[in-house]
Tab-separated table of C-alpha atoms and ligand atoms in Angstrom:
chain	number	residue	atom	x	y	z
A	1	MET	CA	182.692	177.045	175.624
A	2	GLN	CA	182.773	177.651	179.366
A	3	THR	CA	179.907	180.124	179.087
A	4	PHE	CA	177.926	177.511	177.134
A	5	PHE	CA	178.387	174.951	179.916
A	6	ILE	CA	177.373	177.445	182.590
A	7	ILE	CA	174.216	178.335	180.656
A	8	ALA	CA	173.510	174.617	180.075
A	9	ILE	CA	173.971	173.825	183.800
A	10	LEU	CA	171.800	176.768	184.798
A	11	LEU	CA	169.103	175.655	182.347
A	12	LEU	CA	169.322	172.088	183.585
A	13	GLY	CA	169.131	173.288	187.191
A	14	PHE	CA	166.071	175.361	186.327
A	15	LEU	CA	164.420	172.404	184.593
A	16	ILE	CA	165.123	170.084	187.528
A	17	THR	CA	163.748	172.580	190.029
A	18	PHE	CA	160.695	173.102	187.837
A	19	GLN	CA	160.083	169.351	187.551
A	20	ILE	CA	160.514	168.790	191.282
A	21	ALA	CA	158.080	171.601	192.004
A	22	LYS	CA	155.578	170.137	189.586
A	23	ALA	CA	156.017	166.621	190.966
A	24	SER	CA	155.401	167.774	194.509
A	25	GLU	CA	152.312	169.613	193.262
A	26	TYR	CA	151.039	166.359	191.675
A	27	VAL	CA	151.687	164.501	194.891
A	28	ALA	CA	149.621	167.055	196.764
A	29	VAL	CA	146.798	166.699	194.237
A	30	LEU	CA	147.033	162.905	194.414
A	31	ARG	CA	146.757	162.944	198.177
A	32	GLY	CA	143.463	164.870	197.943
A	33	GLU	CA	142.301	163.089	194.799
A	34	GLU	CA	141.105	159.998	196.557
A	35	LYS	CA	138.625	162.139	198.397
A	36	ALA	CA	137.603	164.018	195.256
A	37	LYS	CA	137.159	160.737	193.384
A	38	LYS	CA	134.825	159.358	196.017
A	39	GLN	CA	132.753	162.496	195.905
A	40	THR	CA	132.498	162.438	192.096
A	41	ASN	CA	131.458	158.792	192.239
A	42	LYS	CA	128.646	159.611	194.613
A	43	VAL	CA	127.456	162.535	192.500
A	44	ASN	CA	127.541	160.405	189.334
A	45	ALA	CA	125.638	157.573	190.995
A	46	PHE	CA	122.979	159.983	192.193
A	47	MET	CA	122.738	161.604	188.773
A	48	LEU	CA	122.226	158.219	187.123
A	49	LEU	CA	119.284	157.581	189.411
A	50	ALA	CA	117.885	161.072	188.834
A	51	PHE	CA	118.247	160.605	185.062
A	52	LEU	CA	116.300	157.343	185.232
A	53	ILE	CA	113.444	158.780	187.279
A	54	LEU	CA	113.190	162.057	185.337
A	55	GLY	CA	113.489	160.147	182.039
A	56	LEU	CA	110.653	157.798	182.899
A	57	ILE	CA	108.498	160.701	184.090
A	58	GLY	CA	109.286	162.431	180.775
A	59	VAL	CA	108.245	159.367	178.759
A	60	TYR	CA	104.985	159.171	180.693
A	61	TYR	CA	104.328	162.904	180.343
A	62	CYS	CA	104.957	162.870	176.565
A	63	ASN	CA	102.629	159.927	176.196
A	64	GLU	CA	99.877	161.590	178.231
A	65	SER	CA	100.150	164.979	176.572
A	66	LEU	CA	100.104	163.514	173.039
A	67	LYS	CA	97.291	161.064	173.725
A	68	GLY	CA	94.504	161.493	171.208
A	69	LYS	CA	96.417	164.237	169.383
A	70	ILE	CA	98.139	161.921	166.945
A	71	LEU	CA	96.462	160.310	163.955
A	72	GLY	CA	93.485	158.564	165.453
A	73	GLU	CA	92.114	155.325	164.115
A	74	ALA	CA	93.359	154.084	160.746
A	75	ALA	CA	91.037	154.736	157.802
A	76	SER	CA	91.766	151.556	155.863
A	77	ASN	CA	91.476	147.818	156.372
A	78	HIS	CA	95.232	147.180	156.261
A	79	GLY	CA	95.796	150.240	158.426
A	80	LYS	CA	94.037	148.580	161.355
A	81	HIS	CA	96.315	145.536	161.120
A	82	ILE	CA	99.378	147.756	160.828
A	83	ASP	CA	98.303	149.664	163.938
A	84	THR	CA	97.864	146.376	165.811
A	85	MET	CA	101.352	145.305	164.729
A	86	MET	CA	102.716	148.650	165.858
A	87	ASP	CA	101.003	148.258	169.241
A	88	ILE	CA	102.398	144.741	169.733
A	89	THR	CA	105.898	145.937	168.793
A	90	LEU	CA	105.621	148.934	171.123
A	91	ILE	CA	104.386	146.854	174.043
A	92	LEU	CA	107.100	144.227	173.581
A	93	THR	CA	109.950	146.667	173.108
A	94	GLY	CA	108.486	148.979	175.771
A	95	VAL	CA	108.534	146.272	178.435
A	96	VAL	CA	112.100	145.301	177.507
A	97	PHE	CA	113.120	148.970	177.418
A	98	ILE	CA	111.770	149.715	180.871
A	99	ILE	CA	113.235	146.584	182.489
A	100	THR	CA	116.690	147.057	180.947
A	101	GLN	CA	116.853	150.806	181.605
A	102	VAL	CA	115.729	150.474	185.226
A	103	LEU	CA	118.323	147.728	185.796
A	104	LEU	CA	121.046	149.666	183.998
A	105	PHE	CA	120.643	152.893	185.993
A	106	TRP	CA	119.744	151.218	189.274
A	107	PHE	CA	122.863	149.030	189.087
A	108	GLY	CA	124.914	152.125	188.279
A	109	TYR	CA	123.668	153.655	191.525
A	110	LYS	CA	123.626	150.566	193.738
A	111	TYR	CA	127.020	149.238	192.754
A	112	GLN	CA	128.935	152.493	192.719
A	113	HIS	CA	132.539	152.242	193.869
A	114	SER	CA	133.048	151.217	197.471
A	115	ASP	CA	136.182	150.350	199.380
A	116	LYS	CA	134.326	147.528	201.067
A	117	ARG	CA	133.484	145.788	197.821
A	118	LYS	CA	135.413	144.159	195.044
A	119	ALA	CA	134.041	143.591	191.560
A	120	PHE	CA	133.078	140.006	190.880
A	121	TYR	CA	134.886	138.617	187.856
A	122	TYR	CA	132.361	136.728	185.778
A	123	PRO	CA	133.635	136.430	182.221
A	124	HIS	CA	131.438	133.837	180.550
A	125	ASN	CA	128.300	131.761	180.819
A	126	ASN	CA	127.083	129.760	177.838
A	127	LYS	CA	123.603	129.224	179.204
A	128	LEU	CA	123.048	132.940	179.746
A	129	GLU	CA	124.379	133.776	176.286
A	130	VAL	CA	122.033	131.263	174.688
A	131	ILE	CA	119.039	132.616	176.625
A	132	TRP	CA	119.612	136.243	175.750
A	133	THR	CA	120.259	135.428	172.121
A	134	VAL	CA	117.460	132.958	171.492
A	135	ILE	CA	114.619	134.825	173.204
A	136	PRO	CA	115.099	138.119	171.286
A	137	ALA	CA	115.670	136.109	168.099
A	138	ILE	CA	112.308	134.354	168.514
A	139	ALA	CA	110.527	137.599	169.411
A	140	LEU	CA	111.994	139.416	166.414
A	141	THR	CA	111.205	136.519	164.080
A	142	VAL	CA	107.552	136.627	165.149
A	143	LEU	CA	107.391	140.413	164.663
A	144	VAL	CA	109.129	140.266	161.274
A	145	GLY	CA	106.927	137.294	160.309
A	146	PHE	CA	103.768	139.369	160.854
A	147	GLY	CA	105.356	142.196	158.900
A	148	ILE	CA	106.184	139.972	155.942
A	149	PHE	CA	102.697	138.477	155.991
A	150	TYR	CA	101.083	141.927	155.646
A	151	TRP	CA	103.700	143.126	153.201
A	152	PHE	CA	102.854	140.281	150.834
A	153	LYS	CA	99.178	140.941	151.329
A	154	ILE	CA	99.461	144.678	150.640
A	155	THR	CA	101.736	144.309	147.614
A	156	GLY	CA	100.036	141.153	146.351
A	157	ASP	CA	96.936	140.680	144.219
A	158	ALA	CA	94.084	143.042	144.941
A	159	PRO	CA	90.516	141.670	145.184
A	160	ALA	CA	88.753	141.228	141.835
A	161	ASN	CA	86.430	144.198	142.434
A	162	ALA	CA	89.305	146.602	143.107
A	163	MET	CA	89.528	149.870	141.198
A	164	GLU	CA	92.894	151.053	139.919
A	165	VAL	CA	94.550	154.433	139.995
A	166	GLU	CA	97.966	155.212	138.628
A	167	VAL	CA	99.997	157.684	140.673
A	168	THR	CA	103.025	159.386	139.164
A	169	GLY	CA	105.399	161.474	141.214
A	170	SER	CA	107.714	164.100	139.787
A	171	GLN	CA	109.529	167.113	141.182
A	172	PHE	CA	107.291	168.337	142.810
A	173	LYS	CA	103.798	167.130	142.169
A	174	TRP	CA	101.524	164.095	141.922
A	175	GLU	CA	99.638	163.108	138.781
A	176	PHE	CA	96.835	160.560	138.675
A	177	ARG	CA	95.425	158.414	135.891
A	178	TYR	CA	92.173	156.481	135.899
A	179	PRO	CA	91.907	153.590	133.433
A	180	GLY	CA	88.470	154.524	132.074
A	181	LYS	CA	85.711	152.145	131.020
A	182	ASP	CA	88.021	149.399	129.714
A	183	LYS	CA	89.641	149.232	133.188
A	184	THR	CA	93.051	148.981	131.521
A	185	PHE	CA	95.825	151.543	131.536
A	186	GLY	CA	97.221	152.270	128.084
A	187	LYS	CA	100.939	151.885	127.501
A	188	LYS	CA	103.348	154.750	128.044
A	189	TYR	CA	106.772	155.675	126.783
A	190	TYR	CA	108.801	158.293	128.564
A	191	LYS	CA	110.029	159.890	125.329
A	192	ASN	CA	106.406	160.705	124.471
A	193	ILE	CA	106.126	163.040	127.446
A	194	THR	CA	105.177	166.542	126.309
A	195	GLY	CA	103.098	169.377	127.724
A	196	ASP	CA	99.997	167.883	126.084
A	197	ASN	CA	100.871	164.326	127.019
A	198	PRO	CA	102.258	164.610	130.540
A	199	LEU	CA	102.466	160.869	131.150
A	200	GLY	CA	103.863	159.929	127.745
A	201	GLN	CA	100.845	157.825	126.704
A	202	ILE	CA	101.197	155.935	123.435
A	203	TRP	CA	98.171	157.030	121.400
A	204	GLU	CA	98.367	154.015	119.058
A	205	ASP	CA	97.434	151.861	122.045
A	206	GLY	CA	93.630	151.739	122.112
A	207	ALA	CA	93.610	151.240	125.880
A	208	ASN	CA	94.835	154.830	126.235
A	209	ARG	CA	91.820	156.441	124.591
A	210	ASP	CA	89.604	156.456	127.667
A	211	ASP	CA	92.345	156.971	130.284
A	212	ILE	CA	91.583	159.995	132.401
A	213	TYR	CA	94.385	162.227	133.602
A	214	VAL	CA	93.986	164.250	136.778
A	215	THR	CA	96.412	166.665	138.356
A	216	GLY	CA	96.205	169.752	140.524
A	217	GLU	CA	93.154	168.342	142.311
A	218	PRO	CA	92.572	165.476	144.735
A	219	MET	CA	92.591	161.833	143.795
A	220	HIS	CA	89.095	160.415	144.272
A	221	LEU	CA	88.463	157.010	145.821
A	222	VAL	CA	85.344	155.065	146.732
A	223	VAL	CA	84.664	154.130	150.341
A	224	ASN	CA	84.750	150.394	151.128
A	225	LYS	CA	85.988	149.628	147.625
A	226	PRO	CA	89.501	148.190	147.361
A	227	VAL	CA	91.872	150.328	145.337
A	228	ARG	CA	95.127	149.238	143.776
A	229	LEU	CA	97.641	152.017	143.256
A	230	VAL	CA	100.139	151.630	140.434
A	231	ILE	CA	102.982	153.929	141.369
A	232	ASN	CA	105.546	155.543	139.076
A	233	ALA	CA	108.055	158.362	139.127
A	234	LYS	CA	109.354	160.533	136.310
A	235	ASP	CA	112.631	161.794	137.707
A	236	VAL	CA	113.924	160.715	141.114
A	237	ILE	CA	112.612	158.374	143.792
A	238	HIS	CA	109.510	159.701	145.532
A	239	ASP	CA	107.235	157.928	147.956
A	240	VAL	CA	103.468	157.819	148.176
A	241	GLY	CA	102.843	158.278	151.897
A	242	LEU	CA	99.211	157.834	152.943
A	243	ILE	CA	99.416	158.385	156.656
A	244	HIS	CA	95.693	158.132	157.434
A	245	PHE	CA	95.532	154.781	155.679
A	246	ARG	CA	98.912	153.725	157.171
A	247	MET	CA	100.170	152.952	153.673
A	248	LYS	CA	103.420	153.905	152.007
A	249	MET	CA	105.260	152.869	148.886
A	250	ASP	CA	108.255	154.166	146.984
A	251	ALA	CA	107.725	155.668	143.533
A	252	VAL	CA	110.687	154.526	141.470
A	253	PRO	CA	111.484	155.768	137.951
A	254	GLY	CA	111.214	152.908	135.467
A	255	THR	CA	109.940	150.348	137.977
A	256	PRO	CA	106.221	150.536	138.747
A	257	THR	CA	105.343	149.533	142.303
A	258	THR	CA	101.911	148.633	143.602
A	259	MET	CA	99.923	148.435	146.801
A	260	TRP	CA	96.251	148.010	147.540
A	261	PHE	CA	93.963	148.879	150.409
A	262	THR	CA	90.332	149.567	151.150
A	263	PRO	CA	89.438	153.029	152.472
A	264	THR	CA	86.879	152.510	155.232
A	265	LYS	CA	85.894	156.099	156.012
A	266	THR	CA	84.765	158.848	153.671
A	267	SER	CA	86.336	162.287	153.903
A	268	LYS	CA	83.066	163.502	155.441
A	269	ASP	CA	83.246	160.756	158.105
A	270	MET	CA	86.734	161.969	158.974
A	271	VAL	CA	85.560	165.594	159.284
A	272	LYS	CA	83.010	164.391	161.840
A	273	GLU	CA	85.425	162.039	163.590
A	274	THR	CA	88.281	164.511	163.914
A	275	GLY	CA	86.129	167.591	164.395
A	276	GLN	CA	88.362	169.360	161.870
A	277	GLN	CA	86.199	171.128	159.292
A	278	ASP	CA	89.124	171.339	156.874
A	279	PHE	CA	90.184	167.702	157.190
A	280	VAL	CA	91.691	166.187	154.041
A	281	TYR	CA	93.364	162.866	153.412
A	282	GLU	CA	96.929	163.703	152.528
A	283	ILE	CA	99.493	162.253	150.184
A	284	THR	CA	102.906	163.216	151.411
A	285	CYS	CA	106.105	162.480	149.575
A	286	ASP	CA	108.028	160.340	152.034
A	287	GLN	CA	111.376	160.480	150.260
A	288	MET	CA	113.689	163.447	150.323
A	289	CYS	CA	113.386	164.179	146.624
A	290	GLY	CA	114.819	167.654	146.280
A	291	ARG	CA	114.309	171.251	147.293
A	292	GLY	CA	110.535	171.273	146.843
A	293	HIS	CA	110.081	167.986	148.689
A	294	THR	CA	108.029	169.478	151.492
A	295	ASN	CA	105.611	171.081	149.021
A	296	MET	CA	104.948	167.776	147.326
A	297	ARG	CA	101.556	167.305	148.855
A	298	GLY	CA	98.572	165.656	147.273
A	299	GLU	CA	95.054	165.150	148.514
A	300	ILE	CA	92.545	162.336	148.411
A	301	VAL	CA	88.771	162.506	148.572
A	302	VAL	CA	87.039	159.329	149.736
A	303	GLU	CA	83.367	159.339	148.816
A	304	SER	CA	80.392	157.166	147.940
A	305	GLN	CA	80.233	155.314	144.612
A	306	GLU	CA	77.575	157.771	143.343
A	307	GLU	CA	79.644	160.818	144.210
A	308	PHE	CA	82.679	159.216	142.607
A	309	ASP	CA	80.773	158.350	139.427
A	310	ALA	CA	79.473	161.903	139.192
A	311	TRP	CA	82.994	163.280	139.606
A	312	LEU	CA	84.479	160.957	137.005
A	313	ALA	CA	81.651	161.672	134.574
A	314	GLY	CA	82.814	165.284	134.544
A	315	LYS	CA	86.243	164.251	133.257
A	316	LYS	CA	87.334	163.760	129.695
A	317	SER	CA	90.118	161.478	128.597
A	318	THR	CA	93.335	163.147	127.514
A	319	TYR	CA	92.998	161.476	124.137
A	320	SER	CA	89.539	162.813	123.435
A	321	SER	CA	90.387	166.322	124.523
A	322	LEU	CA	93.456	166.288	122.284
A	323	PHE	CA	92.159	164.558	119.177
A	324	GLU	CA	88.374	164.522	119.153
A	325	GLN	CA	86.229	167.368	117.944
A	326	PRO	CA	84.273	169.061	120.693
A	327	LYS	CA	80.803	167.583	120.711
A	328	ALA	CA	77.688	169.519	119.755
A	329	PRO	CA	75.695	171.140	122.594
A	330	ALA	CA	75.622	169.168	125.803
A	331	PRO	CA	72.975	166.417	125.952
A	332	ALA	CA	69.819	167.292	127.871
A	333	GLN	CA	70.582	165.124	130.916
A	334	LYS	CA	73.819	166.955	131.652
A	335	THR	CA	73.500	169.843	134.036
A	336	ASP	CA	75.229	173.131	133.450
A	337	SER	CA	77.642	172.539	136.282
A	338	ALA	CA	78.693	169.174	134.824
A	339	ALA	CA	79.361	170.869	131.512
A	340	THR	CA	81.401	173.595	133.154
A	341	LYS	CA	83.402	171.018	135.056
A	342	GLN	CA	84.105	169.233	131.804
A	343	GLU	CA	85.343	172.386	130.138
A	344	GLY	CA	87.434	173.091	133.217
A	345	ALA	CA	89.090	169.696	132.956
A	346	VAL	CA	89.836	170.190	129.269
A	347	SER	CA	91.367	173.566	129.857
A	348	ILE	CA	93.518	172.155	132.660
A	349	ILE	CA	94.847	169.521	130.301
A	350	LYS	CA	95.416	172.017	127.492
A	351	LYS	CA	97.294	174.389	129.702
A	352	LYS	CA	99.790	171.633	130.534
B	1	CU	CU1	108.970	163.576	146.142
């Protein structure tokens, strides 16, 4: 028992000595800390200022180096309005961003800790609160108001002379359907989807007989002619992203969505404008839809009415290539190339 006490006292003595040593070490640190703290404050204040200046130079440099390298002018009527909206939003938020950031970092530097100064306690001011709530609220309402106005326009009724194209997304491709001479899409039923009937068209519906199915090649549109896209998906949510036209709409299984716009520049115009010989209007899938998402790329050709008519004339409806007997030798007015194109289209459909 005695031994136990001796060990306990020795241990306690050791602990006390250890603690006293540590405490005196802390005191020494504390004495010098005041100095260290002041130095750190100065360094931090300087770094805040440096961050502000370098950051703003960086923003300017990025802007200058990317100027003219991004998309260029929009190629659709709505696109121009959307770009204007984007510019207004950027200018408004840009001005606010610069003012607030300059104030934030400058204040950080200017009002760094000083022994000669005491922080001013200013907990509340109703007037200020109202001002900084109401002004952004009004600004945002105006911005959102413009957005809603164009949203309703883009998703609303298309002009009477608009053409229609149905776009169907699936993992991982785009399929297009043109309504044919009757300008009406035939009905579909998903259980009808087979290799020969990739969209599940209901053949009993007469409106389906002249519908033209296109896949594995670009969608064709007519310049300066409004087009209404009817958008579908077969499996998961995709998104028809038309960056050059500044248009975008989700493709949702079971719920067709629509949007319309008027392409204002032909593909050839864009080749000239961009100086890129291989320029193509792109359809990107703007929803992460699975592993092959990034390969889900479609193309669009914008051309004159005559070129479009010639292209469409070379297509056969899915119905006729499935159920109608091949016609006797091509009529005299058809050129060889048109006939070859037609056979090509049929074989594409049959392969499916
Ligand atoms: Cu997709």
